Structures are given as C-alpha cells and as structure tokens.
Tab-separated table of C-alpha atoms and ligand atoms in Angstrom:
chain	number	residue	atom	x	y	z
A	1	MET	CA	-13.625	26.919	-7.436
A	2	ASP	CA	-10.335	27.288	-9.450
A	3	LYS	CA	-10.734	27.437	-13.400
A	4	LEU	CA	-9.783	24.340	-15.623
A	5	ILE	CA	-6.835	25.021	-17.565
A	6	PHE	CA	-8.945	24.772	-20.981
A	7	GLU	CA	-11.351	27.904	-19.315
A	8	ILE	CA	-8.078	30.177	-18.995
A	9	SER	CA	-6.798	29.379	-22.359
A	10	LYS	CA	-6.438	32.191	-24.807
A	11	GLU	CA	-6.565	31.816	-28.446
A	12	GLY	CA	-3.138	32.623	-30.005
A	13	ARG	CA	-0.977	32.252	-26.789
A	14	VAL	CA	2.145	30.618	-26.897
A	15	GLY	CA	4.220	29.258	-23.683
A	16	TYR	CA	7.286	28.173	-25.672
A	17	LYS	CA	8.500	28.678	-29.379
A	18	LEU	CA	10.884	26.861	-31.319
A	19	PRO	CA	13.618	28.699	-33.819
A	20	GLU	CA	12.268	28.443	-37.477
A	21	SER	CA	12.885	25.258	-38.800
A	22	GLU	CA	15.013	24.686	-41.890
A	23	ILE	CA	13.200	21.551	-42.891
A	24	PRO	CA	10.407	22.377	-45.494
A	25	SER	CA	7.158	21.425	-43.706
A	26	VAL	CA	5.047	18.686	-45.070
A	27	ASP	CA	1.169	18.432	-45.939
A	28	ILE	CA	0.138	15.467	-42.986
A	29	ASN	CA	-2.814	15.007	-45.016
A	30	LYS	CA	-0.455	13.496	-47.713
A	31	ILE	CA	1.108	11.027	-45.412
A	32	PHE	CA	-1.542	9.597	-42.977
A	33	PRO	CA	-4.500	7.866	-44.456
A	34	GLU	CA	-7.471	9.835	-44.271
A	35	GLU	CA	-9.222	7.808	-41.374
A	36	LEU	CA	-6.710	8.158	-39.168
A	37	LEU	CA	-6.521	11.884	-39.125
A	38	ALA	CA	-8.347	13.886	-36.130
A	39	SER	CA	-11.446	15.401	-37.681
A	40	GLU	CA	-12.553	17.929	-35.217
A	41	ASP	CA	-10.604	20.798	-33.476
A	42	ARG	CA	-7.987	19.396	-30.820
A	43	ASN	CA	-8.840	22.185	-28.626
A	44	PHE	CA	-5.575	22.566	-27.234
A	45	PRO	CA	-5.217	25.111	-24.362
A	46	GLU	CA	-3.370	28.024	-25.414
A	47	LEU	CA	-1.429	29.719	-22.466
A	48	PHE	CA	1.922	31.774	-21.549
A	49	GLU	CA	4.282	29.266	-19.622
A	50	VAL	CA	4.009	31.345	-16.361
A	51	ASP	CA	0.275	30.947	-16.288
A	52	VAL	CA	0.586	27.168	-16.957
A	53	ILE	CA	3.140	26.968	-13.948
A	54	ARG	CA	0.999	28.813	-11.691
A	55	HIS	CA	-1.998	26.513	-12.715
A	56	PHE	CA	-0.350	23.575	-11.707
A	57	THR	CA	1.898	24.577	-8.738
A	58	ASN	CA	-1.459	25.971	-7.329
A	59	LEU	CA	-3.343	22.748	-7.839
A	60	GLY	CA	-0.199	21.163	-6.479
A	61	ARG	CA	-0.700	23.003	-3.327
A	62	LYS	CA	-3.841	21.939	-2.598
A	63	ASN	CA	-2.706	18.353	-2.067
A	64	PHE	CA	-2.517	16.646	1.535
A	65	GLY	CA	0.855	14.571	1.496
A	66	VAL	CA	2.658	13.187	4.377
A	67	ASP	CA	5.239	15.744	3.707
A	68	VAL	CA	2.550	18.572	4.639
A	69	GLY	CA	1.081	16.744	7.834
A	70	PHE	CA	0.053	14.152	9.916
A	71	TYR	CA	-1.579	11.334	8.144
A	72	PRO	CA	-2.692	8.593	10.413
A	73	LEU	CA	-4.288	6.264	7.736
A	74	GLY	CA	-4.738	2.932	9.270
A	75	SER	CA	-3.102	0.205	7.607
A	76	CYS	CA	-1.836	2.203	4.938
A	77	THR	CA	1.516	3.096	6.648
A	78	MET	CA	1.635	6.722	5.260
A	79	LYS	CA	4.832	7.507	7.174
A	80	TYR	CA	7.870	9.801	6.464
A	81	ASN	CA	9.975	8.868	3.500
A	82	PRO	CA	13.568	9.892	4.026
A	83	LYS	CA	14.586	12.017	0.959
A	84	ILE	CA	17.776	10.250	0.265
A	85	ASN	CA	16.064	7.449	-0.620
A	86	GLU	CA	15.008	9.235	-4.140
A	87	ASP	CA	18.269	10.701	-4.456
A	88	VAL	CA	19.473	7.196	-4.442
A	89	SER	CA	16.725	5.902	-7.021
A	90	SER	CA	16.967	8.663	-9.391
A	91	PHE	CA	20.967	8.023	-10.047
A	92	GLU	CA	21.760	8.040	-13.599
A	93	GLY	CA	22.669	4.185	-13.523
A	94	PHE	CA	19.369	3.107	-12.221
A	95	ALA	CA	17.061	5.669	-13.866
A	96	ASN	CA	18.467	5.368	-17.434
A	97	ILE	CA	18.935	1.381	-17.816
A	98	HIS	CA	16.484	-0.430	-20.280
A	99	PRO	CA	14.486	-3.568	-19.010
A	100	LEU	CA	15.645	-5.099	-22.322
A	101	GLN	CA	19.483	-5.059	-21.826
A	102	PRO	CA	21.471	-8.207	-21.464
A	103	ALA	CA	21.938	-9.462	-18.257
A	104	GLU	CA	26.003	-8.487	-18.657
A	105	THR	CA	25.475	-4.933	-18.986
A	106	ILE	CA	23.208	-4.512	-16.228
A	107	GLN	CA	25.189	-6.356	-13.393
A	108	GLY	CA	24.785	-3.194	-10.762
A	109	ILE	CA	21.055	-3.366	-10.699
A	110	LEU	CA	20.797	-7.489	-11.039
A	111	GLU	CA	23.259	-7.407	-7.556
A	112	LEU	CA	21.130	-4.863	-6.008
A	113	GLN	CA	17.641	-7.145	-6.578
A	114	TYR	CA	19.972	-10.436	-5.305
A	115	LYS	CA	21.336	-8.484	-2.279
A	116	ILE	CA	17.663	-6.990	-1.357
A	117	LEU	CA	16.406	-10.415	-1.639
A	118	GLN	CA	18.838	-11.859	0.711
A	119	ALA	CA	18.198	-9.101	3.271
A	120	LEU	CA	14.337	-9.617	3.030
A	121	SER	CA	14.652	-13.085	3.228
A	122	GLU	CA	16.578	-12.518	6.459
A	123	ILE	CA	13.921	-9.922	7.847
A	124	THR	CA	11.069	-12.499	7.184
A	125	GLY	CA	12.767	-15.753	7.864
A	126	MET	CA	12.344	-17.278	4.393
A	127	LYS	CA	14.659	-19.150	1.947
A	128	TRP	CA	14.391	-16.853	-0.940
A	129	GLY	CA	11.501	-14.739	-3.250
A	130	THR	CA	10.539	-12.760	-6.055
A	131	LEU	CA	10.748	-8.697	-6.398
A	132	GLN	CA	8.279	-8.936	-9.422
A	133	PRO	CA	4.946	-8.322	-7.858
A	134	PHE	CA	3.683	-4.623	-8.453
A	135	ALA	CA	1.440	-4.149	-5.191
A	136	GLY	CA	0.479	-5.782	-1.920
A	137	ALA	CA	-2.556	-7.607	-3.593
A	138	HIS	CA	-0.326	-8.661	-6.581
A	139	GLY	CA	2.110	-10.321	-4.067
A	140	GLU	CA	-1.034	-12.369	-2.513
A	141	PHE	CA	-1.998	-13.252	-5.890
A	142	VAL	CA	1.726	-14.483	-6.726
A	143	GLY	CA	1.361	-16.391	-3.173
A	144	MET	CA	-2.111	-17.909	-4.162
A	145	LYS	CA	-0.626	-19.137	-7.570
A	146	LEU	CA	2.288	-21.064	-5.292
A	147	PHE	CA	0.002	-22.589	-3.116
A	148	LYS	CA	-1.670	-24.007	-6.197
A	149	ALA	CA	1.342	-25.255	-7.554
A	150	TYR	CA	2.607	-26.726	-4.536
A	151	PHE	CA	-0.391	-29.044	-4.340
A	152	LYS	CA	-0.707	-29.879	-8.009
A	153	ALA	CA	2.950	-31.167	-7.798
A	154	LYS	CA	2.056	-33.330	-4.825
A	155	GLY	CA	-1.188	-34.512	-6.529
A	156	GLU	CA	-3.343	-33.146	-4.163
A	157	LYS	CA	-6.736	-31.275	-4.819
A	158	ARG	CA	-7.163	-28.841	-1.897
A	159	THR	CA	-9.679	-25.762	-2.376
A	160	LYS	CA	-10.581	-23.863	0.838
A	161	ILE	CA	-8.468	-20.873	2.125
A	162	LEU	CA	-9.573	-19.742	5.725
A	163	VAL	CA	-9.345	-15.757	6.234
A	164	PRO	CA	-10.327	-14.248	9.208
A	165	ASP	CA	-13.451	-11.707	9.178
A	166	SER	CA	-11.166	-8.969	10.130
A	167	ALA	CA	-9.164	-9.918	7.251
A	168	HIS	CA	-7.927	-7.044	4.669
A	169	GLY	CA	-10.394	-7.082	1.726
A	170	THR	CA	-7.478	-7.785	-0.897
A	171	ASN	CA	-6.953	-11.441	0.875
A	172	PRO	CA	-10.201	-12.791	-0.061
A	173	ALA	CA	-9.917	-11.134	-3.155
A	174	SER	CA	-6.646	-12.772	-4.276
A	175	ALA	CA	-7.661	-16.256	-2.904
A	176	HIS	CA	-10.932	-16.051	-5.025
A	177	ILE	CA	-9.643	-15.088	-8.461
A	178	SER	CA	-6.919	-17.629	-7.856
A	179	GLY	CA	-9.774	-20.401	-7.850
A	180	PHE	CA	-9.721	-21.042	-4.057
A	181	GLU	CA	-12.737	-21.268	-1.917
A	182	ILE	CA	-12.864	-18.718	0.962
A	183	VAL	CA	-14.279	-19.826	4.256
A	184	GLU	CA	-14.338	-16.733	6.758
A	185	ILE	CA	-13.463	-17.443	10.389
A	186	LYS	CA	-15.219	-15.504	12.952
A	187	SER	CA	-12.759	-13.370	15.455
A	188	GLY	CA	-13.585	-14.411	18.987
A	189	SER	CA	-14.521	-11.671	21.618
A	190	ASP	CA	-10.988	-10.581	22.383
A	191	GLY	CA	-10.406	-9.585	18.645
A	192	LEU	CA	-8.178	-12.763	17.676
A	193	LEU	CA	-8.610	-15.838	15.797
A	194	SER	CA	-9.838	-18.545	17.799
A	195	ILE	CA	-8.239	-21.833	17.593
A	196	ASP	CA	-11.668	-23.901	18.126
A	197	GLU	CA	-12.981	-22.026	15.026
A	198	VAL	CA	-9.814	-22.925	12.808
A	199	LYS	CA	-10.214	-26.772	14.025
A	200	LYS	CA	-13.777	-26.674	12.771
A	201	ASN	CA	-12.335	-26.208	9.219
A	202	LEU	CA	-9.441	-28.768	9.128
A	203	GLY	CA	-9.754	-31.831	6.752
A	204	PRO	CA	-8.444	-32.960	3.489
A	205	ASP	CA	-9.861	-30.126	1.129
A	206	LEU	CA	-8.070	-27.361	3.207
A	207	ALA	CA	-5.284	-25.447	1.138
A	208	GLY	CA	-4.350	-23.031	4.070
A	209	LEU	CA	-4.660	-20.049	6.308
A	210	MET	CA	-4.168	-16.486	5.084
A	211	ILE	CA	-3.630	-14.001	7.820
A	212	THR	CA	-1.893	-10.756	8.912
A	213	ASN	CA	-0.091	-10.598	12.120
A	214	PRO	CA	-0.797	-8.495	13.862
A	215	ASN	CA	-4.361	-8.288	12.426
A	216	THR	CA	-6.160	-5.222	11.045
A	217	LEU	CA	-7.077	-4.748	14.951
A	218	GLY	CA	-3.494	-3.986	15.573
A	219	LEU	CA	-3.534	-7.074	17.917
A	220	PHE	CA	-0.937	-9.886	17.686
A	221	GLU	CA	-2.211	-13.151	17.051
A	222	LYS	CA	-0.806	-14.885	19.917
A	223	ASN	CA	-2.078	-18.333	19.387
A	224	ILE	CA	-0.323	-18.248	16.053
A	225	VAL	CA	2.434	-21.138	16.656
A	226	GLU	CA	-0.637	-23.365	17.533
A	227	ILE	CA	-2.583	-22.597	14.966
A	228	ALA	CA	0.134	-22.946	12.429
A	229	LYS	CA	0.877	-26.511	13.720
A	230	LEU	CA	-3.015	-27.514	13.341
A	231	ILE	CA	-2.838	-25.942	9.606
A	232	HIS	CA	0.105	-27.917	8.588
A	233	GLU	CA	-0.872	-31.192	10.277
A	234	ALA	CA	-3.961	-30.948	8.257
A	235	GLY	CA	-1.822	-30.644	4.925
A	236	GLY	CA	-2.308	-27.055	4.614
A	237	LEU	CA	0.355	-23.899	4.013
A	238	LEU	CA	0.237	-20.705	5.997
A	239	TYR	CA	0.107	-17.427	4.227
A	240	TYR	CA	1.383	-14.059	5.861
A	241	ASP	CA	0.062	-10.569	4.727
A	242	GLY	CA	3.254	-8.797	5.519
A	243	ALA	CA	1.909	-5.317	4.153
A	244	ASN	CA	2.152	-3.395	7.601
A	245	PHE	CA	5.773	-4.911	8.819
A	246	ASN	CA	6.577	-2.282	10.602
A	247	ALA	CA	4.602	-3.699	13.417
A	248	ILE	CA	7.254	-6.255	14.025
A	249	LEU	CA	10.311	-5.311	12.048
A	250	GLY	CA	13.209	-7.248	13.728
A	251	LYS	CA	11.356	-8.694	16.467
A	252	VAL	CA	9.680	-11.609	15.158
A	253	ARG	CA	9.674	-13.144	11.889
A	254	PRO	CA	6.946	-14.739	9.750
A	255	GLY	CA	9.159	-17.673	9.027
A	256	ASP	CA	9.646	-18.359	12.772
A	257	MET	CA	6.213	-18.069	13.252
A	258	ASP	CA	6.054	-21.394	10.619
A	259	PHE	CA	4.184	-19.399	7.533
A	260	ASP	CA	5.361	-20.714	4.420
A	261	VAL	CA	4.617	-17.646	2.437
A	262	VAL	CA	4.830	-13.958	2.920
A	263	HIS	CA	4.428	-11.016	1.117
A	264	LEU	CA	5.753	-7.222	2.259
A	265	ASN	CA	4.735	-3.809	0.995
A	266	LEU	CA	7.831	-1.856	0.067
A	267	HIS	CA	5.719	0.964	-0.539
A	268	LYS	CA	4.527	1.257	3.040
A	269	THR	CA	7.169	-0.372	5.282
A	270	PHE	CA	10.228	-0.099	3.304
A	271	SER	CA	10.020	3.829	2.615
A	272	THR	CA	8.271	4.818	-0.729
A	273	PRO	CA	6.055	7.795	-1.363
A	274	HIS	CA	2.543	6.016	-2.114
A	275	GLY	CA	-1.007	6.373	-2.463
A	276	GLY	CA	-3.278	7.001	-5.345
A	277	GLY	CA	-2.722	3.944	-7.125
A	278	GLY	CA	0.885	3.426	-6.955
A	279	PRO	CA	4.081	3.066	-7.514
A	280	GLY	CA	4.002	-0.192	-5.469
A	281	SER	CA	5.843	-3.072	-4.796
A	282	GLY	CA	5.161	-6.519	-3.040
A	283	PRO	CA	7.853	-8.940	-2.858
A	284	VAL	CA	6.994	-12.529	-2.417
A	285	LEU	CA	9.413	-14.707	0.155
A	286	VAL	CA	8.760	-18.214	0.566
A	287	LYS	CA	10.011	-21.431	2.443
A	288	GLU	CA	12.567	-23.595	0.755
A	289	LYS	CA	9.771	-26.278	-0.312
A	290	LEU	CA	8.173	-23.281	-2.476
A	291	VAL	CA	11.267	-22.126	-3.887
A	292	PRO	CA	10.906	-24.249	-6.988
A	293	PHE	CA	7.533	-22.821	-8.020
A	294	LEU	CA	8.766	-19.243	-7.739
A	295	PRO	CA	7.940	-16.825	-10.680
A	296	VAL	CA	10.780	-16.567	-13.664
A	297	PRO	CA	13.239	-15.284	-14.017
A	298	ASP	CA	15.031	-15.806	-10.780
A	299	ILE	CA	17.933	-14.019	-10.230
A	300	SER	CA	21.360	-16.232	-9.235
A	301	PHE	CA	24.955	-15.600	-8.651
A	302	LYS	CA	27.818	-17.657	-10.157
A	303	ASP	CA	31.289	-17.388	-10.484
A	304	GLY	CA	31.352	-13.808	-9.774
A	305	LYS	CA	28.583	-12.675	-11.972
A	306	TYR	CA	24.611	-12.485	-11.842
A	307	TYR	CA	22.213	-14.112	-14.100
A	308	LEU	CA	18.418	-13.845	-15.017
A	309	ASN	CA	17.155	-17.526	-14.793
A	310	TYR	CA	14.363	-18.642	-17.193
A	311	ASP	CA	14.731	-22.497	-16.971
A	312	ILE	CA	12.639	-23.367	-13.866
A	313	PRO	CA	10.655	-25.972	-14.770
A	314	LYS	CA	8.017	-25.894	-12.039
A	315	SER	CA	7.863	-21.910	-12.035
A	316	ILE	CA	4.283	-20.666	-12.048
A	317	GLY	CA	5.897	-18.454	-14.923
A	318	ARG	CA	6.146	-14.887	-15.507
A	319	ILE	CA	3.929	-12.816	-13.545
A	320	SER	CA	5.118	-9.060	-14.493
A	321	GLY	CA	6.394	-7.659	-17.799
A	322	PHE	CA	9.895	-7.233	-16.311
A	323	TYR	CA	11.441	-7.463	-13.024
A	324	GLY	CA	8.507	-5.356	-10.934
A	325	ASN	CA	9.069	-1.803	-9.783
A	326	ILE	CA	12.511	-1.673	-9.628
A	327	ALA	CA	12.554	2.372	-8.592
A	328	VAL	CA	10.856	1.509	-5.371
A	329	ILE	CA	13.294	-1.487	-4.819
A	330	VAL	CA	16.131	0.662	-4.998
A	331	ARG	CA	14.470	2.978	-2.431
A	332	ALA	CA	13.905	0.115	-0.268
A	333	TYR	CA	17.058	-1.080	-0.691
A	334	ALA	CA	18.485	2.572	0.187
A	335	TYR	CA	16.342	2.575	3.131
A	336	ILE	CA	17.344	-0.963	4.511
A	337	LEU	CA	21.245	0.317	4.215
A	338	THR	CA	20.725	3.489	5.813
A	339	MET	CA	18.860	2.257	8.685
A	340	GLY	CA	20.871	-0.939	9.282
A	341	HIS	CA	20.141	-3.878	11.697
A	342	ASP	CA	19.576	-1.565	15.009
A	343	GLY	CA	17.656	1.291	13.053
A	344	LEU	CA	14.755	-1.512	11.544
A	345	ARG	CA	14.528	-2.815	14.924
A	346	HIS	CA	13.815	0.780	16.217
A	347	VAL	CA	11.160	1.064	13.460
A	348	SER	CA	8.768	-1.463	15.153
A	349	GLU	CA	9.869	-0.146	18.699
A	350	MET	CA	8.651	3.481	17.775
A	351	ALA	CA	5.613	2.439	15.591
A	352	VAL	CA	4.397	0.172	18.546
A	353	LEU	CA	5.178	2.840	21.008
A	354	ASN	CA	3.507	5.483	19.120
A	355	ALA	CA	0.381	3.677	18.445
A	356	ASN	CA	0.155	2.740	22.319
A	357	TYR	CA	0.602	6.298	23.232
A	358	LEU	CA	-2.273	7.283	21.173
A	359	ARG	CA	-4.444	4.770	22.287
A	360	LYS	CA	-4.116	5.566	25.664
A	361	MET	CA	-4.822	9.394	24.777
A	362	LEU	CA	-7.894	9.219	22.818
A	363	SER	CA	-9.664	6.275	24.515
A	364	ASP	CA	-11.158	8.671	26.922
A	365	LYS	CA	-12.430	11.006	24.263
A	366	ILE	CA	-13.577	8.087	21.702
A	367	PRO	CA	-13.754	4.169	22.907
A	368	VAL	CA	-11.237	1.674	21.338
A	369	ALA	CA	-12.717	-1.060	19.981
A	370	TYR	CA	-11.042	-3.854	21.308
A	371	ASP	CA	-8.870	-2.066	24.174
A	372	SER	CA	-5.501	-3.967	24.911
A	373	ILE	CA	-2.095	-3.353	23.888
A	374	CYS	CA	-1.357	-2.731	20.364
A	375	LYS	CA	1.320	-3.155	17.940
A	376	HIS	CA	1.037	-0.478	15.325
A	377	GLU	CA	-2.346	0.785	15.032
A	378	PHE	CA	-5.537	0.815	16.696
A	379	VAL	CA	-9.343	0.803	16.214
A	380	LEU	CA	-11.758	3.496	17.601
A	381	THR	CA	-15.534	2.813	17.467
A	382	GLY	CA	-17.539	6.027	16.964
A	383	LYS	CA	-21.004	3.990	17.616
A	384	PRO	CA	-21.403	5.589	21.097
A	385	ILE	CA	-21.122	9.055	19.654
A	386	LYS	CA	-23.440	8.238	16.650
A	387	ASP	CA	-25.963	6.752	18.993
A	388	SER	CA	-25.806	10.051	21.451
A	389	PHE	CA	-25.444	12.859	18.865
A	390	GLY	CA	-25.960	11.268	15.673
A	391	VAL	CA	-22.614	12.146	14.647
A	392	SER	CA	-20.864	9.494	12.097
A	393	THR	CA	-17.261	8.529	11.676
A	394	LEU	CA	-17.971	10.040	8.202
A	395	ASP	CA	-18.545	13.441	9.840
A	396	ILE	CA	-15.869	13.167	12.461
A	397	ALA	CA	-13.313	12.078	9.576
A	398	LYS	CA	-14.648	15.198	7.157
A	399	ARG	CA	-14.327	17.612	10.677
A	400	MET	CA	-10.605	16.492	10.849
A	401	LEU	CA	-9.613	18.044	7.789
A	402	ASP	CA	-10.793	21.643	8.541
A	403	TYR	CA	-7.937	21.273	11.311
A	404	GLY	CA	-5.255	20.270	8.640
A	405	ILE	CA	-5.571	16.629	9.649
A	406	HIS	CA	-5.605	13.620	7.073
A	407	PRO	CA	-8.567	11.462	8.752
A	408	PRO	CA	-7.658	7.829	9.487
A	409	THR	CA	-9.144	4.685	7.688
A	410	ILE	CA	-12.752	4.607	8.203
A	411	TYR	CA	-15.517	1.885	8.317
A	412	PHE	CA	-12.927	-0.895	8.383
A	413	PRO	CA	-12.274	-3.271	9.567
A	414	LEU	CA	-15.807	-4.673	9.211
A	415	ILE	CA	-16.013	-6.168	12.368
A	416	VAL	CA	-15.759	-2.602	14.080
A	417	PRO	CA	-19.290	-0.278	14.011
A	418	GLU	CA	-18.262	3.443	13.092
A	419	ALA	CA	-14.578	2.250	12.877
A	420	LEU	CA	-11.707	4.779	12.819
A	421	MET	CA	-8.483	2.892	12.440
A	422	ILE	CA	-5.379	4.887	13.512
A	423	GLU	CA	-1.682	4.634	12.475
A	424	PRO	CA	0.165	7.096	13.422
A	425	THR	CA	3.387	5.170	12.291
A	426	GLU	CA	7.232	5.263	13.769
A	427	THR	CA	8.236	8.967	12.369
A	428	GLU	CA	6.099	11.201	14.212
A	429	SER	CA	6.730	12.922	17.121
A	430	LYS	CA	5.168	13.301	20.783
A	431	GLU	CA	4.217	16.656	19.803
A	432	THR	CA	2.307	15.658	16.547
A	433	LEU	CA	0.784	13.116	18.373
A	434	ASP	CA	-0.245	15.533	21.437
A	435	HIS	CA	-1.651	17.990	18.742
A	436	PHE	CA	-3.489	15.177	17.524
A	437	CYS	CA	-5.324	14.660	20.404
A	438	GLU	CA	-5.898	17.943	21.341
A	439	ILE	CA	-8.026	18.143	17.873
A	440	ILE	CA	-9.817	14.853	18.609
A	441	GLY	CA	-11.046	16.505	22.002
A	442	ASN	CA	-11.961	19.995	19.883
A	443	ILE	CA	-13.935	17.853	17.618
A	444	VAL	CA	-15.614	15.677	20.476
A	445	LYS	CA	-16.508	18.778	22.521
A	446	GLU	CA	-17.954	20.518	18.965
A	447	ILE	CA	-20.092	17.196	18.393
A	448	LYS	CA	-21.648	17.512	22.073
A	449	GLU	CA	-22.517	21.540	21.371
A	450	ASN	CA	-23.295	22.158	18.066
A	451	PRO	CA	-23.453	18.576	15.991
A	452	GLU	CA	-24.914	20.529	13.007
A	453	LEU	CA	-21.663	21.972	12.087
A	454	ILE	CA	-20.078	18.724	11.988
A	455	HIS	CA	-22.777	17.325	9.533
A	456	LYS	CA	-21.711	20.128	7.167
A	457	ALA	CA	-17.733	19.778	7.510
A	458	PRO	CA	-15.069	20.406	6.342
A	459	LEU	CA	-15.709	24.300	6.186
A	460	ASN	CA	-12.717	25.610	5.263
A	461	THR	CA	-11.167	23.190	2.224
A	462	PRO	CA	-10.462	23.915	-0.965
A	463	VAL	CA	-13.917	21.745	-1.774
A	464	ARG	CA	-16.431	20.822	0.551
A	465	ARG	CA	-18.279	17.557	0.872
A	466	LEU	CA	-18.117	15.802	-2.161
A	467	ASP	CA	-20.140	13.198	-3.764
A	468	GLU	CA	-18.058	9.927	-2.712
A	469	VAL	CA	-19.071	7.661	-5.774
A	470	LYS	CA	-20.126	10.273	-8.338
A	471	ALA	CA	-16.375	10.542	-10.080
A	472	ALA	CA	-16.393	6.408	-10.099
A	473	LYS	CA	-20.074	6.046	-11.299
A	474	ASP	CA	-20.274	9.236	-13.790
A	475	PRO	CA	-16.773	10.101	-14.916
A	476	VAL	CA	-16.268	13.198	-16.910
A	477	LEU	CA	-13.062	12.630	-18.621
A	478	ARG	CA	-12.652	15.177	-21.112
A	479	PHE	CA	-13.551	18.917	-21.591
A	480	LYS	CA	-16.069	20.141	-24.382
A	481	LYS	CA	-17.029	23.585	-24.476
B	501	PLP	C1	-2.276	-2.373	1.873
B	501	PLP	C2	-2.594	-3.458	2.398
B	501	PLP	C3	-2.663	-4.828	1.363
B	501	PLP	C4	-2.698	-4.427	0.128
B	501	PLP	O1	-1.789	-3.973	-0.599
B	501	PLP	P1	-1.543	-2.948	-2.167
B	501	PLP	O2	-0.053	-2.873	-2.525
B	501	PLP	O3	-2.455	-1.779	-1.768
B	501	PLP	O4	-2.415	-3.719	-3.162
B	501	PLP	C5	-2.868	-5.732	2.080
B	501	PLP	N1	-3.036	-6.157	3.250
B	501	PLP	C6	-2.953	-5.313	4.190
B	501	PLP	C7	-3.114	-5.500	5.340
B	501	PLP	C8	-2.625	-3.887	3.588
B	501	PLP	O5	-2.521	-3.036	4.667
C-alpha cells in the first residue's frame, strides 16, 4: 500500500522557494481577530518538488480510464473522446471569459451556444431548448418543471408520471422531487413497454410518460408511436431520456416519435471525459408548445447580435448560476462540427453494430437476458452461473479487473437478476471486442474449474476487494497523526 503524502513528509523540506521579499512582514495576529486564527498546527506535508510530482504521478497511474483500456460500462457511454475537443475547449477565448461579462463582450460564446442549440434541436427534432442543466438528472428535473408549468398555464391539475420498471433510477427520482407521483409500469415478457399496461393508467390525473428509447435493456420500444398517441389523447406529455443518444443518432428523432421534451447527456454521447461526478451537461430540448416555459436567460439573435434574454414571463426561472457547463458545451460543439452529418450517423451505426457483435459472441458464455437485436447495449444475466457455481455477478466483475478491463454496469436494470449491462460504444475496434470475449471465456472457464479463485478477485490490482460502502458510511476526510 502506498504511503500518504503526509507520511512521506520530512520536516524542513521545501519544494519551491520565493526570492526574499522586499516588503516588510507583519504580524498576522495583529490583522485578524483572535477567534479567526487557526489554533492548532496546520500539519502541511513538507517535501521536495520531485517527491510531490512522483507521488501524484504514481497515484494517477493507478487510475483506470478509457484512455487506458476497454470500459464497457452500460448506460454510461464511456467512449473515446477525441483530443481535438479538449484543444478547442481550452482556447483562451473560451477559457478566460468571465460569466459576468456583458453580452456585447462575449458574442463568440453566445454564438456558439445559439448554434449548438440549433444543431441539437435539429438532431432531436425539437423546436428550441436550454443548455443550462449540469447533468442528465438535472435536465430531467428541468423537464419535469416544464411539465408542471405547462399544466399550470392550462389550469390543469395532473399528478401522475408513468415510469417503466426498467427505467434509469434518476427518472423516478427527478419526477418525484418535482412533486409528481410515480406510477411504475411493468415491462412485458419481451422487455418492452406494454400498450395494455399504459392503457390502464390513462386518465385526467395523468401528467405524462417518462422513458428512454431504446430502454435500459438496449431494446427499442417499437410501439412508441401508438403509446405517444394514447398519452397525448389523455392530455399527458412525453419525456424522452436521451442520455444514451449514440443508440439512435441520425436515425430516428424523439420529436418524430412525438416526444415533447428531451434531455441529452453531452458528457456521454457528445464526447466529454466524464465519471466521478462530472463535469456534465444535460441540455433540454422541447416542442414549440413548451418553449415559453424554458429557463432564463434565453439566447436570442437579432440584427446581427446575440442577446441574453431574461424577460420571459412564463419561464420556470433560473436553474443554474450562469449558462451551464460551458467547457463541456464547447467540446460538444467541436465534436458535432468535426463529425458532421454523416459522421454522427456513423456513430449510431457503429455503436449498434459493436453491441450486437458482442451480444452474439458472448451469448454462449453468459446468457443474454432478453436476446433479440439490440441498440447500443445489452444485458447478460449471471443467474445460471450463480445457481450452478455460487459465483455472483459481483465476483465476475471483480475478476475482470485482473485482466485490465473495466467491468460493465452490474445489478442494473433491476428487472434482470445478476445483471451485467454492457455497452461497448462505437469507438472500439473488432480486436478489442474479440479480446474482451476471450477474457470472458477465460473467466467462465475459471468459474467452472476454481470458483474459489473468483470469490477472491481481484488478485493483482493496486487494492484488493474493497468494502463497497465504508468510504460513504465512515468517511475519513482528514489526516491526523
Ligand atoms: C447517465 C444516465 C442518466 C443520468 O445522467 P447524469 O448526467 O448522470 O445525471 C439518466 N438516464 C440514463 C438512461 C443514463 O444513462
């Protein structure tokens, strides 16, 4: 186990020296009131510069990321993000502007925001939107607020949101904190939303339906047009969770499927490194009837100039401090422009091809839960392996670490027992996918021959099997001698 930086500290060592100051020093005790002064030893580590660099470089090397190896984390779209997007987002003109600058001095970034909103509206089949939400879940929350504002303006009291049992956890959570009541819809035996189940819940209290399509099993809801018709006839609205848009990019559009509101995860589909809680961006796009309710400020264009518009009477108001996660939005715009129309379409073609190739190749090793043509991802079930050999999906995931592969999402969606949810993404080569299949084949062989070994995995990672909840339940945030 590596030592903490505090433990390698040696009293009196200095990393960096400043020239002798010409300004006379003052006694700090005379400037600040006594009660504001730190009373105890601050205990900063004292090291040479080279030791600091080595310490953090070595720690960084222990990290696993998509630039290191295959990362098939279902629903999270851990794909390779082209470095040109990084270069563009760090251009001085973008990186050094201040969010409080007057609009006339930041015309460039306003133009970029205006143009990406146009592009995203076109990509999703919507009218207009907002770039402010900081994450997918934040976008969902904004979407639910828009539903509320829409019904309020119509003088209707609608309280129920239908959410399938395969939904991403953030969907019911966002609807709930926006004050809606969740009605869980059971998936059919084919893993799809059943028209009959939806029909049971139509009524004057229905606010709408919230789904992701393809759903979390990677299956496309083929009855969506009929379901949308039923929801609209009952007076409800449709929300599209577009976090994993690489499944359908350039092929079908939520707007054409008759959805009213959609959020995208720029940090998944539109190429930004993510994980560990950020950075993210979850733009929300809406149909014309919901445009009046969008958050302020809106970005508009008139007589050759871009404006930030705060005067929108029906708006749900501000939902972020400034204009959203601008650096992520710049990356996404660079990505859209470098890919172009055909390139974006190619994304979904490759994402779907890769997922179906892996699904077929793996299906004789670990069974596929709902085995039919999928979109960008698919779900395996480790239940037969658990029943026969006592090896759980968690054990299998841990063993993958020994082979230098990041494990897939596990135990989600909840409707699949011992689930392994795999999304290879569009940026992986056939060789990488074949290598992954070979590793899964090896692990399945090991399970049959030596299940004990798998229970103990990982065996050759920097840390072994961790207590999954200890860091959250018993955090130690400060070093004390
Ligand atoms: C990732 C994801 C979300 C949530 O996005 P965050 O940016 O993590 O809040 C919602 N729905 C689906 C289907 C997702 O994959």
